Short mmCIF file of C-alpha atoms in Angstrom, two decimals:
data_model
loop_
_atom_site.label_atom_id
_atom_site.label_comp_id
_atom_site.label_asym_id
_atom_site.label_seq_id
_atom_site.Cartn_x
_atom_site.Cartn_y
_atom_site.Cartn_z
CA UNK A 1 16.86 22.88 31.69
CA UNK A 2 19.69 24.18 34.32
CA UNK A 3 20.35 22.23 37.42
CA UNK A 4 19.40 22.69 39.84
CA UNK A 5 15.66 23.02 37.92
CA UNK A 6 12.54 23.71 39.26
CA UNK A 7 10.72 21.91 36.44
CA UNK A 8 13.15 18.78 37.50
CA UNK A 9 12.18 18.91 40.99
CA UNK A 10 8.65 19.42 40.33
CA UNK A 11 8.65 16.37 37.99
CA UNK A 12 10.47 14.29 40.46
CA UNK A 13 7.65 15.33 43.09
CA UNK A 14 5.06 13.99 40.82
CA UNK A 15 7.12 10.93 39.68
CA UNK A 16 7.35 10.19 43.45
CA UNK A 17 3.77 10.41 44.17
CA UNK A 18 2.95 8.32 41.43
CA UNK A 19 5.41 5.49 42.45
CA UNK A 20 3.72 5.74 45.81
CA UNK A 21 0.69 4.52 43.98
CA UNK A 22 1.73 2.78 40.81
CA UNK A 23 4.62 0.20 41.08
CA UNK A 24 7.07 1.77 38.39
CA UNK A 25 10.76 2.13 37.47
CA UNK A 26 11.10 5.97 37.18
CA UNK A 27 13.58 7.44 34.62
CA UNK A 28 14.09 11.31 34.67
CA UNK A 29 15.22 12.51 31.24
CA UNK A 30 16.94 15.87 31.88
CA UNK A 31 16.85 17.91 28.21
CA UNK A 32 19.47 20.18 29.73
CA UNK A 33 22.15 17.65 29.35
CA UNK A 34 21.20 16.55 26.05
CA UNK A 35 21.15 20.12 24.53
CA UNK A 36 24.50 20.25 23.01
CA UNK A 37 24.03 16.86 21.26
CA UNK A 38 20.33 17.95 20.07
CA UNK A 39 22.03 21.23 18.39
CA UNK A 40 21.94 21.26 14.46
CA UNK A 41 20.11 17.74 14.05
CA UNK A 42 17.15 17.85 11.97
CA UNK A 43 16.69 14.03 11.49
CA UNK A 44 16.45 11.64 14.25
CA UNK A 45 19.12 9.58 12.05
CA UNK A 46 21.52 12.37 12.93
CA UNK A 47 21.63 11.81 16.95
CA UNK A 48 23.89 10.20 18.91
CA UNK A 49 22.90 7.26 20.82
CA UNK A 50 22.84 8.90 24.07
CA UNK A 51 19.90 10.94 22.60
CA UNK A 52 18.25 8.13 20.87
CA UNK A 53 18.23 6.04 24.04
CA UNK A 54 16.23 8.93 25.87
CA UNK A 55 14.09 9.09 22.92
CA UNK A 56 13.43 5.56 23.10
CA UNK A 57 12.59 5.76 27.00
CA UNK A 58 9.87 8.11 26.10
CA UNK A 59 8.26 6.22 23.46
CA UNK A 60 8.23 2.94 25.58
CA UNK A 61 7.21 4.44 28.71
CA UNK A 62 3.83 3.29 30.20
CA UNK A 63 3.23 6.60 31.61
CA UNK A 64 4.56 10.20 31.44
CA UNK A 65 4.99 12.91 33.90
CA UNK A 66 6.12 15.93 31.41
CA UNK A 67 7.25 19.19 33.22
CA UNK A 68 8.95 22.20 31.62
CA UNK A 69 9.96 25.80 32.63
CA UNK A 70 7.77 28.37 30.95
CA UNK A 71 9.73 30.31 28.28
CA UNK A 72 8.09 33.58 26.58
CA UNK A 73 4.70 31.95 27.38
CA UNK A 74 5.33 28.61 26.22
CA UNK A 75 7.31 25.55 26.79
CA UNK A 76 11.12 26.06 25.65
CA UNK A 77 12.44 25.54 22.11
CA UNK A 78 14.87 22.74 23.70
CA UNK A 79 11.49 20.90 24.86
CA UNK A 80 9.80 21.08 21.50
CA UNK A 81 12.91 20.35 19.59
CA UNK A 82 13.48 17.23 21.71
CA UNK A 83 9.45 16.10 20.84
CA UNK A 84 10.18 16.83 17.23
CA UNK A 85 12.23 13.70 17.31
CA UNK A 86 9.37 11.57 19.16
CA UNK A 87 7.73 9.27 16.38
CA UNK A 88 4.18 10.42 15.97
CA UNK A 89 2.26 7.17 17.15
CA UNK A 90 4.71 6.25 19.94
CA UNK A 91 2.27 8.35 22.65
CA UNK A 92 -1.03 7.13 21.47
CA UNK A 93 -3.44 6.60 24.28
CA UNK A 94 -0.29 7.07 26.67
CA UNK A 95 -1.25 8.91 29.83
CA UNK A 96 0.66 11.91 30.28
CA UNK A 97 0.45 14.17 33.52
CA UNK A 98 1.24 17.77 32.40
CA UNK A 99 3.50 20.27 34.64
CA UNK A 100 5.11 23.66 34.24
CA UNK A 101 7.13 25.99 36.16
CA UNK A 102 7.13 29.76 35.57
CA UNK A 103 8.30 33.19 37.54
CA UNK A 104 4.31 34.04 38.11
CA UNK A 105 0.92 33.02 37.81
CA UNK A 106 0.48 34.90 34.62
CA UNK A 107 1.63 31.61 32.75
CA UNK A 108 -0.56 28.92 34.63
CA UNK A 109 -2.78 28.32 31.55
CA UNK A 110 0.46 27.38 29.41
CA UNK A 111 -0.42 23.96 30.45
CA UNK A 112 -3.78 23.68 28.62
CA UNK A 113 -3.10 26.43 25.79
CA UNK A 114 0.31 24.97 24.83
CA UNK A 115 1.09 21.53 26.26
CA UNK A 116 -2.20 19.85 26.00
CA UNK A 117 -2.40 20.71 22.50
CA UNK A 118 1.20 19.39 21.56
CA UNK A 119 0.05 16.01 23.37
CA UNK A 120 -2.91 16.02 21.56
CA UNK A 121 -1.20 16.07 18.35
CA UNK A 122 0.38 12.68 19.75
CA UNK A 123 -2.99 11.45 20.78
CA UNK A 124 -1.56 11.06 23.93
CA UNK A 125 -4.04 10.59 26.98
CA UNK A 126 -3.39 13.82 28.67
CA UNK A 127 -4.47 13.49 32.40
CA UNK A 128 -7.38 15.89 33.49
CA UNK A 129 -5.48 18.13 36.20
CA UNK A 130 -2.07 19.79 35.53
CA UNK A 131 0.33 21.12 37.74
CA UNK A 132 1.94 24.57 37.59
CA UNK A 133 4.35 26.35 40.14
CA UNK A 134 5.78 29.45 40.61
CA UNK A 135 9.15 30.30 41.86
CA UNK A 136 7.76 31.27 45.35
CA UNK A 137 6.29 27.58 45.62
CA UNK A 138 9.96 26.03 46.05
CA UNK A 139 12.73 26.34 48.91
CA UNK A 140 15.92 25.24 48.12
CA UNK A 141 14.44 23.25 44.79
CA UNK A 142 12.04 21.59 46.97
CA UNK A 143 7.68 22.03 46.96
CA UNK A 144 7.17 24.07 50.01
CA UNK A 145 3.64 25.55 49.13
CA UNK A 146 0.98 23.35 50.86
CA UNK A 147 -1.54 24.30 48.51
CA UNK A 148 0.46 23.04 45.49
CA UNK A 149 1.56 19.89 47.39
CA UNK A 150 -2.08 19.26 47.83
CA UNK A 151 -2.90 19.92 44.01
CA UNK A 152 0.01 17.61 43.11
CA UNK A 153 -1.51 14.77 45.17
CA UNK A 154 -4.99 15.41 43.61
CA UNK A 155 -3.39 15.31 40.10
CA UNK A 156 -1.94 12.11 40.49
CA UNK A 157 -5.06 10.95 42.57
CA UNK A 158 -7.33 11.66 39.50
CA UNK A 159 -4.70 10.38 37.14
CA UNK A 160 -4.96 6.84 38.61
CA UNK A 161 -8.36 5.55 37.38
CA UNK A 162 -6.84 6.58 33.56
CA UNK A 163 -3.62 5.02 34.36
CA UNK A 164 -5.23 1.84 35.37
CA UNK A 165 -7.28 1.63 32.55
CA UNK A 166 -4.37 2.11 30.35
CA UNK A 167 -2.28 -0.29 31.91
CA UNK A 168 -4.86 -2.94 32.28
CA UNK A 169 -5.15 -2.76 28.61
CA UNK A 170 -1.83 -3.08 27.60
CA UNK A 171 -1.66 -6.03 30.21
CA UNK A 172 -4.55 -7.60 28.51
CA UNK A 173 -3.16 -6.90 24.82
CA UNK A 174 0.23 -8.52 25.97
CA UNK A 175 -1.91 -11.57 27.35
CA UNK A 176 -3.80 -12.06 24.20
CA UNK A 177 -0.37 -11.72 21.95
CA UNK A 178 1.07 -14.69 24.28
CA UNK A 179 -1.94 -16.99 24.14
CA UNK A 180 -2.20 -16.47 20.28
#
């Protein structure tokens, strides 16, 4: 991911919308900065501490907003390589809001045909509405298209009940553990 990045800008927009509804600590993991440290690693034990911290942050998050640029009709190889190191049980029932950016509308279904199956493998709870943006939806790496802004709001709005259920379940489990 290069900086400035439309995928990062979209992720930040969605994170801000979510933070307005659910009190949370935001953390943006930008894979472009990690690329040199991921190169050549086959096993998680081969990764430096900086990458390990980012992997742990993803695994321990209550909610994920995942955004990637489309590359040749799918997510990038760097994106896949990063998620290859995520423990296969770490994302079970975790709410995940899916988003992607691309040069044209041709790749809009990439969210449902590429990202959703990947997070299904992890048994994550992919949220009902994904957000796809094209180059024309941005001006100076900020969303400008009103229809897209409304879709982003709607995606977060529809996600809130599922996020609430997940957070309530985790809170109840933590209370039971403390009471035991």
